[in-house]
Amino acid sequence: MAQQIYKRAVLLMGSDFEITVVAENKEHADRYIDVAIQEIQRIEQKISSWDQNSLTSSVNKHAGILPVEVDKELFDLITRSIAISRLTDGAFDISYASMDKIWKFDGTVNALPSSAEIKASIANVGFQNIKLNKEKRTVFLPKKGMKIGFGAIGKGYAADKAKELLIVNGVKAGIINASGDMSAWGVQPDKTHWKVAITNPLNKKNAFAILPLVDRAVVTSGNYEKYLILEGKRYAHIIDPRTGYPTENIAGVTVFAPKAELADALATSVFVMGVTTGMDRINQLDNIECIIIDNEGNIHTSKNIKIDQ
C-alpha cells in the first residue's frame, strides 16, 4: 500500500501540538500518534511545575530545605539546561521560574516597575545556585523561594522524545509540531523534504522563506502576540533572567538545530542576548543556524543560511 500523510491536532502541555506521521493506513497512523501523545503526557507529568505530584514540583517544594532524588531523565535534562545556561552566559536559565511576575502583558500595565522591584524580582534566580549530586542523583535549590521550570525547553524536549519513540516504532517519516517547536525526520511520500515557512512576525501573512527541514528541528519564538509598549518602547514578553527587564529590539527568532530541545532553549537565549551577541554566539556553534527579525523588520541570518528574498 502507498504511504500517506496523517495528522492530528491535540492540546498537550497547555499548548497546541500537531503530530504528523507517514503510514500505510489510518489505523496504523492512529496507533503511532497515540504512542507519541502518551510519551508527551509522560514527560509533562515529570517536568510540569503546575502538577503538584511531579518530580519538578517536589524539587521546588524542597527549596532551601533538602536535596530531592530524581530519576536519570530529569537529572540529565537539568544538567543539559545548566550547560546551555553556561553557553549563553545565563540568558537561558531554568531557575527563571522563581522570578516574581511584576511584568504583565495583558494591557493592565501603564508604567515601568521601579528598579528596586525589578531587582527584587530576580533575587532567587541563578542557575549557578542549582546544586546537583551525580552520585546520589539529587537536585537541591539552596534558597527558599527558588524554583525551576522548563517553559523554554520542555516542549522541544517532548517533541524530540516523541520523535525518537516513533522512529523506534518503525515510523519512517513525520513531524512533531509542539506549538511552533518542530522536529522532523524522513521524507514525504513523494520523496520530497518536509518544508517550513518562516514568517515575518511584523507581517504574519507573509512568509519570506520556505526552507527544507531535513532530519532537523526548527523553533520560532516571537514577541508579536505578547508585548508592552511603554514610553514609546516595545518590550517583548521574554524577560532577561539576569536583569529582570523584558527584551527589546527583536521581533522574532528562528533557530535550526539537530534537536528541538536545543533549538527551543537557544531561540529564547538569542532573544535575551540581542541581535549582535546572539548571532555571534550562534555562529560559534556547529550545526546550528538562526534567523533574527528585529523590530524594524530587518532580517539577520547566521553564516550558513541562504535566503532568496
CSV table of N, CA and C in Angstrom, one decimal, residues 134-226:
chain,number,residue,atom,x,y,z
A,134,LYS,N,25.8,14.0,41.4
A,134,LYS,CA,25.7,13.0,40.4
A,134,LYS,C,25.6,11.6,41.0
A,135,GLU,N,26.4,11.4,42.1
A,135,GLU,CA,26.4,10.0,42.7
A,135,GLU,C,25.0,9.7,43.3
A,136,LYS,N,24.4,10.6,44.0
A,136,LYS,CA,23.1,10.4,44.6
A,136,LYS,C,21.9,10.8,43.7
A,137,ARG,N,22.2,11.4,42.6
A,137,ARG,CA,21.2,11.9,41.6
A,137,ARG,C,20.2,12.8,42.3
A,138,THR,N,20.7,13.7,43.0
A,138,THR,CA,19.8,14.7,43.7
A,138,THR,C,19.9,16.1,43.1
A,139,VAL,N,18.9,16.8,43.3
A,139,VAL,CA,18.8,18.2,42.9
A,139,VAL,C,18.5,19.0,44.1
A,140,PHE,N,19.2,20.1,44.4
A,140,PHE,CA,19.0,20.9,45.6
A,140,PHE,C,18.9,22.4,45.2
A,141,LEU,N,17.9,23.1,45.5
A,141,LEU,CA,17.8,24.5,45.3
A,141,LEU,C,18.0,25.1,46.7
A,142,PRO,N,19.2,25.7,46.9
A,142,PRO,CA,19.6,26.1,48.3
A,142,PRO,C,18.8,27.3,48.9
A,143,LYS,N,18.2,28.1,48.0
A,143,LYS,CA,17.5,29.3,48.5
A,143,LYS,C,16.0,29.0,48.6
A,144,LYS,N,15.4,29.4,49.7
A,144,LYS,CA,14.0,29.3,49.9
A,144,LYS,C,13.3,30.2,48.8
A,145,GLY,N,12.3,29.8,48.2
A,145,GLY,CA,11.7,30.6,47.1
A,145,GLY,C,12.3,30.4,45.7
A,146,MET,N,13.3,29.6,45.7
A,146,MET,CA,13.9,29.3,44.4
A,146,MET,C,13.1,28.2,43.7
A,147,LYS,N,12.9,28.3,42.4
A,147,LYS,CA,12.1,27.3,41.6
A,147,LYS,C,12.8,27.1,40.3
A,148,ILE,N,12.6,25.9,39.7
A,148,ILE,CA,13.0,25.6,38.3
A,148,ILE,C,11.7,25.4,37.5
A,149,GLY,N,11.8,25.7,36.2
A,149,GLY,CA,10.7,25.5,35.3
A,149,GLY,C,11.2,25.2,33.9
A,150,PHE,N,10.5,24.4,33.1
A,150,PHE,CA,11.0,24.0,31.8
A,150,PHE,C,10.3,24.7,30.6
A,151,GLY,N,9.7,25.9,30.9
A,151,GLY,CA,8.9,26.5,29.9
A,151,GLY,C,9.6,26.8,28.6
A,152,ALA,N,11.0,27.0,28.7
A,152,ALA,CA,11.7,27.4,27.5
A,152,ALA,C,12.5,26.2,26.9
A,153,ILE,N,12.2,25.0,27.4
A,153,ILE,CA,12.9,23.9,26.8
A,153,ILE,C,12.1,22.6,26.8
A,154,GLY,N,11.0,22.6,27.6
A,154,GLY,CA,10.2,21.4,27.8
A,154,GLY,C,9.5,20.9,26.5
A,155,LYS,N,8.9,21.9,25.8
A,155,LYS,CA,8.1,21.4,24.6
A,155,LYS,C,9.1,20.9,23.5
A,156,GLY,N,10.3,21.5,23.4
A,156,GLY,CA,11.3,21.0,22.5
A,156,GLY,C,11.7,19.6,22.9
A,157,TYR,N,11.9,19.4,24.2
A,157,TYR,CA,12.4,18.1,24.7
A,157,TYR,C,11.3,17.0,24.4
A,158,ALA,N,10.0,17.4,24.6
A,158,ALA,CA,8.9,16.5,24.4
A,158,ALA,C,8.8,16.1,22.9
A,159,ALA,N,9.0,17.1,22.0
A,159,ALA,CA,9.0,16.8,20.6
A,159,ALA,C,10.1,15.8,20.2
A,160,ASP,N,11.3,16.0,20.8
A,160,ASP,CA,12.4,15.1,20.5
A,160,ASP,C,12.1,13.7,20.9
A,161,LYS,N,11.6,13.6,22.1
A,161,LYS,CA,11.3,12.2,22.7
A,161,LYS,C,10.2,11.5,21.9
A,162,ALA,N,9.2,12.2,21.5
A,162,ALA,CA,8.1,11.6,20.8
A,162,ALA,C,8.6,11.2,19.4
A,163,LYS,N,9.5,12.0,18.8
A,163,LYS,CA,10.1,11.6,17.5
A,163,LYS,C,10.9,10.3,17.7
A,164,GLU,N,11.8,10.3,18.7
A,164,GLU,CA,12.7,9.1,18.9
A,164,GLU,C,11.8,7.8,19.1
A,165,LEU,N,10.7,8.0,19.8
A,165,LEU,CA,9.9,6.8,20.1
A,165,LEU,C,9.2,6.3,18.8
A,166,LEU,N,8.8,7.3,18.0
A,166,LEU,CA,8.1,6.9,16.7
A,166,LEU,C,9.1,6.2,15.8
A,167,ILE,N,10.3,6.7,15.8
A,167,ILE,CA,11.4,6.1,14.9
A,167,ILE,C,11.6,4.6,15.4
A,168,VAL,N,11.7,4.4,16.7
A,168,VAL,CA,11.9,3.1,17.3
A,168,VAL,C,10.7,2.2,16.9
A,169,ASN,N,9.5,2.8,16.8
A,169,ASN,CA,8.3,2.0,16.4
A,169,ASN,C,8.1,1.8,14.9
A,170,GLY,N,9.1,2.2,14.2
A,170,GLY,CA,9.1,2.0,12.7
A,170,GLY,C,8.5,3.0,11.8
A,171,VAL,N,8.2,4.2,12.4
A,171,VAL,CA,7.7,5.3,11.6
A,171,VAL,C,8.8,5.9,10.8
A,172,LYS,N,8.7,5.9,9.5
A,172,LYS,CA,9.8,6.3,8.7
A,172,LYS,C,10.0,7.8,8.5
A,173,ALA,N,8.8,8.5,8.7
A,173,ALA,CA,8.8,10.0,8.5
A,173,ALA,C,7.7,10.6,9.2
A,174,GLY,N,8.0,11.9,9.6
A,174,GLY,CA,6.9,12.6,10.3
A,174,GLY,C,7.4,13.9,10.8
A,175,ILE,N,6.5,14.6,11.5
A,175,ILE,CA,6.9,15.9,12.1
A,175,ILE,C,6.1,16.0,13.5
A,176,ILE,N,6.8,16.3,14.5
A,176,ILE,CA,6.1,16.7,15.8
A,176,ILE,C,6.2,18.2,15.8
A,177,ASN,N,5.0,18.8,15.8
A,177,ASN,CA,5.0,20.3,15.9
A,177,ASN,C,4.4,20.6,17.3
A,178,ALA,N,5.3,21.1,18.2
A,178,ALA,CA,4.9,21.4,19.6
A,178,ALA,C,4.7,22.9,19.6
A,179,SER,N,3.6,23.4,19.1
A,179,SER,CA,3.3,24.8,19.2
A,179,SER,C,4.4,25.7,18.6
A,180,GLY,N,4.9,25.3,17.4
A,180,GLY,CA,6.0,26.0,16.8
A,180,GLY,C,7.4,25.4,17.0
A,181,ASP,N,7.5,24.5,17.9
A,181,ASP,CA,8.8,23.7,18.1
A,181,ASP,C,8.6,22.5,17.2
A,182,MET,N,9.3,22.4,16.1
A,182,MET,CA,9.1,21.3,15.1
A,182,MET,C,10.3,20.4,15.0
A,183,SER,N,10.1,19.1,15.1
A,183,SER,CA,11.1,18.2,14.9
A,183,SER,C,10.7,17.2,13.8
A,184,ALA,N,11.5,17.1,12.7
A,184,ALA,CA,11.1,16.4,11.5
A,184,ALA,C,12.1,15.3,11.3
A,185,TRP,N,11.6,14.2,10.6
A,185,TRP,CA,12.5,13.1,10.1
A,185,TRP,C,12.0,12.5,8.9
A,186,GLY,N,12.9,11.9,8.1
A,186,GLY,CA,12.4,11.2,6.9
A,186,GLY,C,12.0,12.2,5.8
A,187,VAL,N,11.3,11.6,4.8
A,187,VAL,CA,10.8,12.4,3.7
A,187,VAL,C,9.3,12.1,3.5
A,188,GLN,N,8.7,13.0,2.7
A,188,GLN,CA,7.2,12.9,2.4
A,188,GLN,C,7.1,11.7,1.4
A,189,PRO,N,5.8,11.2,1.3
A,189,PRO,CA,5.6,10.0,0.4
A,189,PRO,C,6.1,10.3,-1.0
A,190,ASP,N,6.1,11.6,-1.5
A,190,ASP,CA,6.6,11.8,-2.9
A,190,ASP,C,8.1,12.0,-2.9
A,191,LYS,N,8.8,11.7,-1.8
A,191,LYS,CA,10.2,11.7,-1.6
A,191,LYS,C,10.8,13.1,-1.5
A,192,THR,N,9.9,14.1,-1.4
A,192,THR,CA,10.4,15.5,-1.2
A,192,THR,C,10.6,15.7,0.3
A,193,HIS,N,11.5,16.7,0.7
A,193,HIS,CA,11.7,17.0,2.1
A,193,HIS,C,10.5,17.8,2.7
A,194,TRP,N,10.4,17.6,4.0
A,194,TRP,CA,9.4,18.5,4.7
A,194,TRP,C,9.9,19.9,4.5
A,195,LYS,N,9.0,20.9,4.5
A,195,LYS,CA,9.4,22.3,4.4
A,195,LYS,C,8.8,23.1,5.5
A,196,VAL,N,9.5,24.1,5.9
A,196,VAL,CA,8.9,25.0,6.9
A,196,VAL,C,8.9,26.5,6.4
A,197,ALA,N,7.8,27.1,6.6
A,197,ALA,CA,7.7,28.5,6.2
A,197,ALA,C,8.1,29.4,7.3
A,198,ILE,N,9.0,30.4,7.0
A,198,ILE,CA,9.5,31.3,8.0
A,198,ILE,C,8.7,32.6,7.8
A,199,THR,N,7.9,33.0,8.7
A,199,THR,CA,7.0,34.2,8.5
A,199,THR,C,7.7,35.4,9.2
A,200,ASN,N,7.4,36.6,8.7
A,200,ASN,CA,7.9,37.8,9.4
A,200,ASN,C,6.9,38.1,10.5
A,201,PRO,N,7.4,38.2,11.8
A,201,PRO,CA,6.4,38.4,12.9
A,201,PRO,C,5.7,39.8,12.8
A,202,LEU,N,6.3,40.7,12.0
A,202,LEU,CA,5.7,42.0,11.8
A,202,LEU,C,4.6,42.0,10.7
A,203,ASN,N,4.6,40.9,10.0
A,203,ASN,CA,3.6,40.8,8.9
A,203,ASN,C,3.3,39.3,8.7
A,204,LYS,N,2.5,38.7,9.6
A,204,LYS,CA,2.4,37.3,9.7
A,204,LYS,C,1.8,36.6,8.5
A,205,LYS,N,1.2,37.3,7.7
A,205,LYS,CA,0.6,36.7,6.5
A,205,LYS,C,1.6,36.4,5.4
A,206,ASN,N,2.8,37.0,5.6
A,206,ASN,CA,3.9,36.9,4.6
A,206,ASN,C,5.0,35.9,5.1
A,207,ALA,N,5.2,34.8,4.3
A,207,ALA,CA,6.4,34.0,4.6
A,207,ALA,C,7.5,34.5,3.7
A,208,PHE,N,8.6,34.9,4.3
A,208,PHE,CA,9.7,35.4,3.4
A,208,PHE,C,10.7,34.3,3.0
A,209,ALA,N,10.5,33.1,3.6
A,209,ALA,CA,11.4,32.0,3.2
A,209,ALA,C,10.7,30.7,3.4
A,210,ILE,N,10.9,29.7,2.5
A,210,ILE,CA,10.4,28.3,2.8
A,210,ILE,C,11.7,27.5,2.7
A,211,LEU,N,12.0,26.9,3.8
A,211,LEU,CA,13.3,26.2,3.9
A,211,LEU,C,13.0,24.7,4.2
A,212,PRO,N,13.9,23.8,3.6
A,212,PRO,CA,13.7,22.4,3.8
A,212,PRO,C,14.1,22.0,5.3
A,213,LEU,N,13.4,21.0,5.8
A,213,LEU,CA,13.7,20.5,7.2
A,213,LEU,C,14.1,19.1,7.0
A,214,VAL,N,15.4,18.9,7.0
A,214,VAL,CA,15.9,17.5,6.7
A,214,VAL,C,16.5,16.9,8.0
A,215,ASP,N,15.7,16.0,8.7
A,215,ASP,CA,16.1,15.4,9.9
A,215,ASP,C,16.7,16.4,10.9
A,216,ARG,N,15.9,17.5,11.1
A,216,ARG,CA,16.3,18.5,12.0
A,216,ARG,C,15.1,19.1,12.7
A,217,ALA,N,15.4,20.0,13.6
A,217,ALA,CA,14.4,20.7,14.3
A,217,ALA,C,14.5,22.2,14.1
A,218,VAL,N,13.3,22.8,14.1
A,218,VAL,CA,13.3,24.3,14.0
A,218,VAL,C,12.3,24.8,15.0
A,219,VAL,N,12.7,25.9,15.7
A,219,VAL,CA,11.9,26.6,16.7
A,219,VAL,C,11.8,28.0,16.4
A,220,THR,N,10.6,28.6,16.4
A,220,THR,CA,10.4,30.0,16.2
A,220,THR,C,9.8,30.6,17.4
A,221,SER,N,10.4,31.7,17.9
A,221,SER,CA,10.0,32.4,19.1
A,221,SER,C,9.7,33.9,18.7
A,222,GLY,N,8.6,34.4,19.0
A,222,GLY,CA,8.2,35.8,18.6
A,222,GLY,C,7.6,36.6,19.7
A,223,ASN,N,7.7,37.9,19.6
A,223,ASN,CA,7.1,38.8,20.6
A,223,ASN,C,5.8,39.4,20.1
A,224,TYR,N,5.3,38.9,18.9
A,224,TYR,CA,4.2,39.6,18.3
A,224,TYR,C,2.9,39.4,19.0
A,225,GLU,N,2.8,38.3,19.8
A,225,GLU,CA,1.5,38.1,20.5
A,225,GLU,C,1.4,38.8,21.8
A,226,LYS,N,2.6,38.8,22.5
A,226,LYS,CA,2.6,39.3,23.9
A,226,LYS,C,3.7,40.4,24.0
